[in-house]
């Protein structure tokens, strides 16, 4: 049974040679792009379009048509290729429709060479867009998948190609339009009959048993929570490498056009050279489907120059996959609920079926259909979650210290590194549909913005205020210890402002092991002194860098990166201190001074809107689970949990002791 995809949903491909079929009510241009491992298309020679219709493993039509068949041979693509994006656009012709909102929703489907449909996606919800990325076929852990994209562009091909990183995109878009205009001028319309089953449109093949594809259905991109006005974010894991030059394995067309406006009625693509088609040869067999399912996951199965970079990209790929799978599930559930309400309203609106056994049977049938849809959607989500869970179970033990939980055995063999990592783990994320699957929250180093551990109450739930404040300081200590542990000795320091000394017990792992650069600053004088020294350091480094004389810094100035932990803000701060703190939050990260604020925003309410820019500039984290972080793809609210050392564990003290010892030896 073919999979009917919603925007963002993916589906595995069990075949190597496939066709991607496009059905539209008006002539459209079909093409495809091949991106490199960073997800960008590096040149016009990596775009397949009517003016350049073939690349190894891929061939498109030379002209605009209402129906397209794109021949794809995944086995013929270079190993470096990871993603193929299929695009459609309206040709710029006089009298033609200006946007997809003025025509019937296009439909994209993936089929085998025998015409068997594998997956399909109806591009509903388009309005002012005149160019759309319909599908993408991408490689994940050695297997190929297809994903429904549906990202539209109101500014046409130029905007689409620019978004994919094609250099001189406007020039390429003009070339495509010229090639399409030339093809339309020499094309001959072909009459077709309704008996050609392979050319039926989405509306004619849907049938009465398929769900509605209008607004509110799971095929509506708005139902998934995605913003159709913004470009889909780049997936660093599933980026593609464009193929080198060469001939396409698909058949050449001696007549000058790769495909006619009317595709053939089915059958396998003939890959034989035109001059040799008279000789009989056996049909190419389909790639066998593994009997035991997909290949087992492997740690580091992503692009990257180092193992750390590959693991980082793999974790972000898992993050995106879970976000999109959950979006598809929620969209399907919403559609099932809306269809149930519609069917119940219809049953109640008819007086003949409102009462009695007929009305009861109609209501029961509607509820049964709703439950069936939800169960099907849940089965798909469970399948995806099971696959991601298996991948997580392989990836977690392989993570380096910068990415690992504190209970990971990698800390037992910890050694002070000689190079800083590319990223660090701030905590874990999960969604309510899959609470057991935790995705590491990894952020790149050096930190581009400060951090704020919110010690205020979490919507009236969670620990009591006193315990929450203690947990907030523990969270800050765990983050500081991790940052110290993953940097080389002497290249990262931690300073603490604790005006009232109320965080002394929670700060013990830092103070008791010598992990701090200096004892915690207390009282108004300590606050003013620490802020004054760090502000002066930021000023001096900025002047040296801007003046082109980084070696002209005063002797003895500590140029290592610094993390300033401020506890119990704004206690102990005067107006000058508040302004200095804002200055450090804005200017510090660029010159190696980072802020970690432990505070309850309500305590600073007296400052009013004066501190609003400060709170907005910091990344908010919580000491207890709270769903306040959103992903960049579909905007889910993810529950964040900090990474704390297990109760009773001495791992923080052991690691910080090694850091302090290495720093002392390096002096």
XYZ file of C-alpha atoms in Angstrom:
667
model
C 0.000 0.000 0.000
C 1.412 3.400 -0.986
C 2.213 5.913 1.757
C 0.323 9.218 1.547
C 2.778 11.702 3.013
C 2.159 14.963 4.815
C 4.561 17.860 4.833
C 7.770 16.922 6.656
C 7.031 13.166 6.742
C 9.563 10.702 5.351
C 9.261 7.175 3.993
C 11.937 4.546 3.292
C 12.678 3.544 -0.284
C 13.245 -0.143 -0.967
C 13.997 0.304 -4.672
C 17.061 1.699 -6.371
C 15.547 2.607 -9.747
C 12.486 4.774 -9.318
C 10.378 7.341 -11.096
C 9.189 10.584 -9.574
C 5.908 11.553 -11.218
C 4.513 15.081 -11.168
C 0.845 15.704 -11.971
C -0.497 19.239 -12.331
C -3.516 20.817 -13.959
C -1.337 23.125 -16.068
C 2.094 22.863 -17.687
C 4.877 23.115 -15.132
C 8.663 22.968 -15.292
C 10.317 20.054 -13.483
C 13.901 19.969 -12.279
C 16.178 18.797 -9.480
C 19.172 20.001 -7.503
C 22.087 18.099 -6.007
C 23.692 19.682 -2.967
C 27.014 19.025 -1.245
C 27.556 17.795 2.308
C 26.787 21.263 3.677
C 23.398 21.269 1.961
C 24.200 23.869 -0.673
C 24.289 23.653 -4.458
C 27.733 24.831 -5.494
C 27.192 25.500 -9.171
C 24.762 25.637 -12.055
C 26.175 22.349 -13.362
C 24.624 20.653 -10.341
C 21.082 21.635 -11.296
C 19.096 19.410 -13.670
C 16.575 21.426 -15.710
C 15.139 21.628 -19.249
C 18.295 23.319 -20.541
C 20.564 20.642 -18.999
C 18.262 17.668 -18.499
C 20.603 14.911 -17.313
C 23.254 14.052 -14.753
C 24.474 10.624 -13.620
C 21.455 8.786 -12.267
C 18.958 11.517 -13.050
C 17.015 12.844 -16.053
C 14.179 15.346 -16.398
C 12.042 16.619 -19.259
C 13.246 19.319 -21.655
C 9.928 21.182 -21.653
C 6.987 22.237 -19.536
C 4.162 19.726 -19.258
C 1.165 18.934 -17.081
C 2.647 15.478 -16.379
C 6.301 14.628 -15.733
C 8.246 11.456 -15.106
C 11.698 11.965 -13.652
C 13.893 8.881 -14.022
C 16.169 8.297 -11.010
C 18.820 5.595 -10.635
C 20.067 5.877 -7.053
C 22.695 3.206 -7.612
C 24.308 5.303 -10.350
C 24.789 8.340 -8.150
C 28.233 8.968 -6.610
C 28.713 7.933 -2.990
C 29.038 11.583 -1.981
C 25.459 12.364 -3.034
C 23.125 12.462 -0.038
C 20.162 14.570 -1.129
C 18.221 15.195 -4.324
C 15.591 17.947 -4.244
C 12.780 17.815 -6.800
C 11.419 21.210 -7.811
C 8.508 22.376 -9.947
C 7.779 25.866 -11.235
C 5.228 27.661 -13.369
C 6.672 28.831 -16.687
C 6.733 32.581 -17.254
C 4.351 32.649 -20.217
C 1.771 35.231 -21.243
C -1.689 34.244 -20.096
C -0.436 31.511 -17.802
C -1.349 31.234 -14.110
C 0.713 33.593 -11.936
C 0.928 31.258 -8.946
C 0.063 27.773 -7.743
C -2.805 29.231 -5.748
C -4.673 29.739 -9.018
C -4.489 26.081 -10.097
C -5.295 22.670 -8.676
C -2.877 21.317 -6.105
C 0.013 19.478 -7.799
C 0.779 15.920 -6.780
C 4.196 14.272 -6.588
C 4.567 10.512 -6.307
C 7.425 8.029 -6.192
C 6.899 4.817 -8.119
C 8.804 1.749 -9.178
C 9.674 1.153 -12.791
C 6.547 -0.980 -13.094
C 4.352 1.942 -12.023
C 3.727 0.667 -8.482
C 3.293 3.705 -6.255
C 5.573 3.786 -3.194
C 4.751 7.185 -1.700
C 2.867 10.295 -2.759
C 2.406 13.865 -1.592
C -0.276 16.385 -2.597
C 1.050 19.949 -2.390
C -1.962 21.673 -0.862
C -1.967 25.084 0.791
C 0.014 26.887 -1.919
C -0.987 30.470 -2.589
C 1.326 33.093 -4.096
C 4.178 30.667 -4.743
C 5.326 30.116 -8.332
C 8.172 27.673 -7.560
C 8.134 24.808 -5.063
C 10.525 22.184 -3.702
C 8.132 19.232 -3.779
C 10.139 16.243 -2.542
C 13.633 15.362 -1.492
C 15.268 11.959 -1.765
C 18.071 11.613 0.747
C 20.512 9.062 2.073
C 20.369 8.182 5.781
C 22.579 5.489 7.348
C 23.237 3.859 3.998
C 19.538 3.723 3.034
C 17.493 6.034 0.844
C 14.361 7.840 1.986
C 11.900 10.282 0.478
C 10.564 13.303 2.369
C 7.620 15.553 1.553
C 8.865 19.159 1.573
C 6.329 21.506 -0.056
C 8.457 24.645 0.436
C 7.189 27.376 -1.894
C 8.706 30.643 -3.126
C 6.628 33.607 -4.209
C 9.596 35.077 -6.114
C 9.922 32.027 -8.317
C 12.953 30.053 -9.415
C 15.388 32.822 -8.566
C 14.393 32.766 -4.897
C 14.351 28.953 -4.805
C 17.824 28.600 -6.321
C 19.191 31.405 -4.150
C 17.884 29.677 -1.032
C 19.725 26.506 -2.047
C 22.976 28.416 -2.427
C 23.288 28.320 -6.206
C 25.741 31.015 -7.352
C 24.365 33.459 -9.914
C 20.893 32.070 -9.305
C 19.109 34.833 -11.234
C 21.170 34.109 -14.345
C 20.454 30.385 -14.111
C 16.721 31.034 -13.617
C 16.658 33.157 -16.782
C 18.435 30.382 -18.681
C 15.853 27.839 -17.522
C 12.990 30.093 -18.611
C 14.597 30.582 -22.035
C 15.028 26.811 -22.455
C 11.399 26.248 -21.462
C 10.176 28.942 -23.866
C 12.190 27.359 -26.689
C 10.804 23.903 -25.865
C 7.214 25.131 -25.753
C 7.656 26.854 -29.115
C 8.647 23.594 -30.797
C 6.437 21.183 -28.872
C 3.398 19.544 -30.434
C 0.305 19.062 -28.260
C -0.708 15.416 -28.049
C -4.314 14.409 -27.501
C -4.900 11.815 -24.832
C -7.846 9.702 -23.790
C -9.316 8.974 -20.412
C -8.457 5.314 -20.844
C -4.814 6.049 -20.069
C -4.808 5.062 -16.401
C -1.221 6.106 -15.801
C -2.097 9.745 -16.469
C -4.949 10.197 -13.990
C -4.683 13.183 -11.756
C -4.733 13.153 -7.988
C -8.434 14.010 -7.918
C -9.434 11.184 -10.234
C -7.484 8.455 -8.453
C -8.281 9.518 -4.911
C -11.587 7.711 -4.744
C -14.277 8.044 -2.097
C -12.345 6.151 0.582
C -9.342 8.470 0.706
C -9.397 11.404 3.147
C -10.105 14.941 2.136
C -7.074 16.959 1.086
C -8.450 20.390 1.839
C -7.664 22.759 4.661
C -7.349 21.046 7.982
C -6.340 17.692 6.506
C -2.968 16.109 7.261
C -1.954 17.101 3.761
C -2.360 20.753 4.659
C 1.091 22.186 5.557
C -0.489 24.515 8.063
C -1.733 21.540 10.050
C 1.788 20.452 10.951
C 2.635 23.754 12.544
C 5.256 24.537 9.916
C 5.652 28.058 8.609
C 5.219 27.910 4.860
C 6.562 31.425 4.456
C 10.074 30.664 5.589
C 12.624 28.442 3.896
C 13.061 25.006 5.352
C 16.162 24.960 7.565
C 19.300 23.238 6.389
C 19.847 19.706 7.581
C 23.575 19.383 8.128
C 23.380 15.617 8.405
C 21.584 14.807 5.194
C 23.418 17.265 2.947
C 24.460 16.067 -0.470
C 27.581 16.024 -2.566
C 26.957 16.836 -6.240
C 28.081 14.270 -8.735
C 31.030 14.820 -11.055
C 30.524 15.354 -14.744
C 29.640 12.457 -16.950
C 26.911 10.842 -18.950
C 23.592 9.963 -17.473
C 22.800 6.249 -17.216
C 19.274 6.922 -18.380
C 18.425 6.751 -22.054
C 19.374 9.497 -24.470
C 16.660 10.821 -26.779
C 17.738 10.908 -30.407
C 14.777 13.081 -31.270
C 16.057 16.038 -29.298
C 13.583 15.844 -26.405
C 14.059 13.631 -23.410
C 10.346 13.224 -22.783
C 7.223 14.302 -24.535
C 4.451 16.271 -22.939
C 2.583 13.020 -22.598
C 4.546 10.307 -20.791
C 4.283 6.697 -21.701
C 1.670 4.536 -20.068
C 3.993 2.541 -17.864
C 6.667 -0.121 -17.988
C 10.338 -0.052 -17.124
C 12.678 2.657 -18.347
C 14.927 1.406 -21.153
C 18.503 2.151 -20.102
C 19.975 0.827 -23.353
C 21.810 3.138 -25.727
C 19.469 4.083 -28.639
C 21.795 2.442 -31.141
C 21.658 -0.891 -29.329
C 17.960 -1.160 -28.548
C 17.435 -3.721 -31.295
C 19.484 -6.356 -29.448
C 17.590 -8.271 -26.756
C 18.852 -8.098 -23.202
C 17.468 -9.157 -19.844
C 15.628 -6.619 -17.719
C 17.583 -5.139 -14.852
C 16.441 -6.691 -11.585
C 15.233 -4.560 -8.723
C 17.499 -4.250 -5.716
C 16.531 -6.860 -3.129
C 14.916 -5.659 0.060
C 16.855 -6.799 3.157
C 14.896 -9.512 4.917
C 15.857 -8.227 8.351
C 14.811 -4.612 7.772
C 17.068 -1.550 7.625
C 20.749 -1.745 8.407
C 21.633 -1.371 12.088
C 22.583 2.180 13.118
C 26.222 3.148 13.407
C 27.716 5.904 15.550
C 29.236 8.670 13.466
C 27.216 7.815 10.349
C 27.110 11.401 9.102
C 29.278 13.800 7.156
C 32.219 15.548 8.822
C 35.980 15.832 8.868
C 36.357 14.362 12.353
C 34.482 11.868 14.494
C 33.300 14.680 16.774
C 31.851 16.575 13.809
C 30.161 13.458 12.449
C 28.585 12.723 15.829
C 27.453 16.338 16.134
C 25.800 16.197 12.722
C 24.259 12.808 13.501
C 22.685 14.105 16.717
C 21.208 17.079 14.882
C 19.891 14.720 12.216
C 18.127 12.686 14.913
C 16.766 15.937 16.332
C 15.263 16.933 12.977
C 13.908 13.454 12.212
C 12.047 13.294 15.527
C 10.680 16.819 15.049
C 9.306 16.076 11.588
C 7.945 12.628 12.482
C 6.093 14.105 15.447
C 4.764 16.930 13.268
C 3.332 14.384 10.850
C 1.706 12.452 13.700
C 0.150 15.556 15.260
C -1.121 16.684 11.879
C -2.767 13.309 11.258
C -4.400 13.338 14.697
C -5.730 16.856 14.145
C -7.158 15.819 10.803
C -8.800 12.734 12.322
C -10.421 14.893 15.011
C -11.658 17.481 12.519
C -13.073 14.796 10.229
C -14.853 13.184 13.184
C -16.455 16.506 14.101
C -17.496 17.077 10.493
C -19.041 13.626 10.158
C -20.866 13.946 13.498
C -22.232 17.324 12.441
C -23.475 15.808 9.196
C -25.149 12.955 11.064
C -26.872 15.330 13.498
C -27.956 17.757 10.781
C -30.164 15.122 9.132
C -33.399 14.690 11.134
C -33.860 11.210 9.699
C -30.614 9.946 11.177
C -30.478 12.067 14.314
C -32.289 9.522 16.452
C -32.555 5.798 16.433
C -30.247 3.054 15.304
C -29.281 4.765 12.034
C -27.855 7.811 13.813
C -26.088 5.669 16.383
C -24.490 3.522 13.702
C -23.303 6.619 11.815
C -21.715 8.033 14.949
C -20.033 4.752 15.813
C -18.700 4.422 12.263
C -17.294 7.957 12.399
C -15.543 7.273 15.715
C -14.170 3.998 14.376
C -12.694 5.768 11.353
C -11.162 8.388 13.611
C -9.588 5.764 15.863
C -8.262 3.884 12.848
C -6.568 6.994 11.474
C -5.003 7.776 14.846
C -3.796 4.193 15.242
C -2.217 4.247 11.804
C -0.479 7.543 12.522
C 0.713 6.251 15.893
C 2.103 3.106 14.281
C 4.161 5.204 11.883
C 5.412 7.400 14.730
C 6.267 4.352 16.857
C 8.241 2.922 13.945
C 10.247 6.133 13.575
C 10.780 6.472 17.325
C 11.958 2.861 17.567
C 14.491 3.482 14.817
C 15.722 6.686 16.462
C 15.866 4.973 19.861
C 18.048 2.233 18.410
C 20.281 4.904 16.913
C 20.432 6.767 20.226
C 21.463 3.595 22.055
C 24.414 3.314 19.701
C 25.336 6.995 19.611
C 25.174 7.837 23.338
C 28.013 5.489 24.430
C 30.216 6.779 21.602
C 29.920 10.477 22.512
C 33.075 12.340 23.604
C 33.138 14.086 27.017
C 31.903 17.387 25.582
C 28.711 15.673 24.336
C 28.286 12.963 26.983
C 26.109 12.782 30.084
C 27.873 12.785 33.427
C 26.987 9.105 33.907
C 28.722 8.124 30.667
C 31.713 5.787 31.215
C 33.828 8.104 29.048
C 34.369 10.274 32.133
C 36.130 7.408 33.946
C 38.993 7.698 31.480
C 38.951 11.496 31.328
C 42.138 13.336 30.417
C 42.526 17.095 30.013
C 42.239 17.730 26.250
C 44.804 19.483 24.105
C 42.234 21.079 21.779
C 38.803 22.591 22.457
C 35.760 20.761 21.027
C 33.441 22.083 18.346
C 30.334 21.891 20.563
C 29.152 21.196 24.097
C 26.082 19.543 25.608
C 23.770 21.830 27.578
C 21.154 19.215 28.462
C 18.549 16.886 26.957
C 15.354 17.454 24.966
C 12.263 15.301 24.544
C 8.672 15.483 23.305
C 5.532 14.219 25.095
C 4.851 11.620 22.359
C 8.247 9.980 22.998
C 9.336 10.804 26.523
C 11.842 7.955 26.714
C 13.852 9.224 23.739
C 16.256 11.961 24.810
C 18.016 14.116 22.208
C 21.231 15.837 23.365
C 21.066 19.629 23.137
C 24.405 20.458 21.513
C 25.514 24.055 20.855
C 28.584 25.204 18.983
C 31.616 26.671 20.718
C 32.603 29.351 21.415
C 29.249 30.372 22.845
C 27.726 33.195 20.822
C 25.326 34.276 23.566
C 25.143 34.050 27.324
C 23.104 31.573 29.363
C 20.401 32.228 31.922
C 19.429 29.589 34.482
C 15.923 30.614 35.504
C 15.554 30.031 39.254
C 11.954 31.276 39.295
C 8.892 29.071 39.650
C 7.861 26.999 36.623
C 4.140 27.698 36.180
C 3.480 26.850 39.804
C 4.767 23.284 39.413
C 7.987 21.489 40.232
C 10.168 21.869 43.325
C 9.555 24.496 45.984
C 11.292 27.885 45.503
C 14.174 27.139 47.873
C 14.975 23.802 46.260
C 14.611 25.295 42.790
C 17.185 27.995 43.552
C 19.593 25.341 44.828
C 19.047 23.257 41.676
C 19.679 26.344 39.556
C 23.127 26.813 41.090
C 23.857 23.078 40.702
C 22.941 23.352 37.017
C 25.283 26.313 36.602
C 28.091 24.402 38.350
C 27.578 21.353 36.096
C 27.739 23.547 32.973
C 30.828 25.382 34.234
C 32.550 22.105 35.106
C 31.828 20.744 31.621
C 33.218 23.868 29.938
C 36.356 23.697 32.082
C 36.791 19.989 31.389
C 36.540 20.197 27.595
C 39.015 23.062 27.139
C 42.806 22.702 27.303
C 44.421 23.641 30.604
C 44.690 27.390 31.081
C 42.511 28.293 28.077
C 39.244 28.643 29.993
C 38.557 30.143 33.399
C 35.513 30.528 35.644
C 34.724 33.451 37.946
C 31.765 33.680 40.326
C 29.792 36.592 41.759
C 27.796 35.496 44.833
C 27.033 38.764 46.685
C 25.328 37.231 49.738
C 27.187 33.918 49.746
C 23.879 32.036 49.505
C 25.214 29.646 46.878
C 28.235 28.447 48.829
C 27.076 24.852 49.314
C 26.086 24.333 45.680
C 29.341 25.952 44.510
C 31.437 23.526 46.587
C 32.587 21.381 43.608
C 34.173 24.493 42.061
C 35.553 26.078 45.206
C 36.746 22.860 46.845
C 38.797 21.626 43.883
C 40.443 24.868 42.819
C 38.378 25.081 39.688
C 37.781 28.827 40.053
C 40.210 31.486 38.912
C 39.592 33.369 42.191
C 37.314 32.934 45.229
C 33.677 33.971 44.673
C 33.179 37.744 44.827
C 30.920 38.809 47.676
C 29.358 42.072 48.760
C 29.001 45.258 46.781
C 32.768 45.770 46.617
C 33.359 42.275 45.223
C 30.664 42.767 42.594
C 32.095 46.123 41.490
C 35.675 44.792 41.369
C 34.904 41.711 39.282
C 32.691 43.583 36.836
C 35.269 46.368 36.539
C 38.118 43.963 35.696
C 36.126 42.054 33.108
C 34.763 45.239 31.524
C 38.302 46.603 31.249
C 39.461 43.327 29.674
C 36.696 43.503 27.055
C 37.583 47.145 26.266
C 41.314 46.412 25.900
C 40.863 43.372 23.682
C 38.329 45.174 21.491
C 40.657 48.154 21.019
C 43.588 45.868 20.199
C 41.599 43.880 17.658
C 40.062 46.928 16.010
C 43.446 48.640 15.891
C 45.058 45.633 14.247
C 47.512 45.217 17.133
C 46.459 42.111 19.091
C 50.021 41.742 20.412
C 49.938 45.182 22.018
C 47.895 44.089 25.047
C 49.292 44.953 28.467
C 51.642 42.306 29.886
C 49.996 40.015 32.389
C 46.508 40.402 30.943
C 44.737 37.055 31.028
C 43.500 36.448 27.490
C 41.958 33.032 28.140
C 38.217 32.695 27.743
C 36.274 33.490 30.897
C 32.874 32.377 32.161
C 31.278 34.696 34.704
C 28.663 33.025 36.912
C 26.383 35.616 38.529
C 24.255 34.198 41.331
C 21.226 35.819 42.922
C 21.033 38.735 40.499
C 20.231 41.644 41.033
C 21.151 41.426 44.730
C 24.317 43.463 45.352
C 24.114 45.329 42.017
C 23.781 49.096 41.722
C 22.839 50.902 38.517
C 26.460 50.989 37.354
C 26.805 47.259 37.946
C 23.615 46.523 35.987
C 24.903 48.538 33.027
C 28.256 46.749 33.149
C 26.502 43.395 33.180
C 24.469 44.353 30.131
C 27.678 45.473 28.423
C 29.357 42.121 29.138
C 26.324 40.233 27.829
C 26.387 42.199 24.552
C 30.113 42.638 23.884
C 31.740 39.877 25.918
C 31.184 36.795 23.728
C 33.023 38.353 20.795
C 36.228 38.714 22.853
C 35.999 35.615 25.040
C 33.940 36.711 28.061
C 30.746 34.681 28.552
C 27.913 35.216 31.017
C 26.023 32.567 33.010
C 23.251 34.256 34.959
C 21.409 32.450 37.774
C 18.375 34.594 38.548
C 14.633 34.887 38.964
C 13.293 37.532 36.617
C 10.692 38.542 39.172
C 13.479 39.640 41.545
C 14.534 42.238 38.955
C 11.003 43.492 38.260
C 11.846 46.851 39.810
C 14.058 47.667 36.825
C 11.063 47.341 34.511
C 11.758 47.256 30.764
C 15.359 48.385 31.317
C 16.494 44.762 31.596
C 14.327 43.359 28.795
C 17.248 43.470 26.301
C 19.379 41.533 28.805
C 16.866 38.715 29.205
C 16.314 38.513 25.438
C 20.053 38.291 24.762
C 20.472 35.205 26.965
C 19.495 31.606 26.226
C 17.048 30.564 28.937
C 17.563 27.181 30.602
C 15.749 25.727 33.586
C 16.977 23.634 36.543
C 13.899 21.372 36.284
C 12.111 19.927 33.228
C 10.216 22.617 31.316
C 8.872 22.826 27.743
C 10.105 26.253 26.648
C 12.563 25.550 23.810
C 11.426 25.340 20.174
C 13.109 23.527 17.297
C 14.001 25.441 14.091
C 12.016 23.179 11.730
C 8.383 22.933 12.843
C 8.408 24.866 16.120
C 7.563 22.099 18.601
C 7.802 22.990 22.292
C 10.523 20.646 23.577
C 10.972 19.786 27.242
C 14.472 20.685 28.403
C 16.251 18.844 31.219
C 19.697 19.826 32.523
C 22.577 17.355 32.649
C 23.408 16.924 36.332
C 25.804 14.485 37.926
C 24.121 11.396 39.406
C 23.231 11.675 43.079
C 26.198 10.686 45.235
C 28.627 10.685 42.299
C 32.038 12.312 42.662
C 32.569 12.694 38.925
C 32.507 16.518 39.048
C 35.097 16.661 41.811
C 37.357 14.137 40.071
C 37.234 15.939 36.742
C 37.717 19.395 38.261
C 40.649 18.131 40.324
C 42.387 16.981 37.142
C 41.653 20.338 35.483
C 43.088 22.295 38.438
C 46.164 20.042 38.568
C 46.835 20.460 34.836
C 46.424 24.224 35.119
C 48.895 24.371 38.024
C 51.497 22.344 36.122
C 51.148 24.637 33.117
C 51.927 27.799 35.071
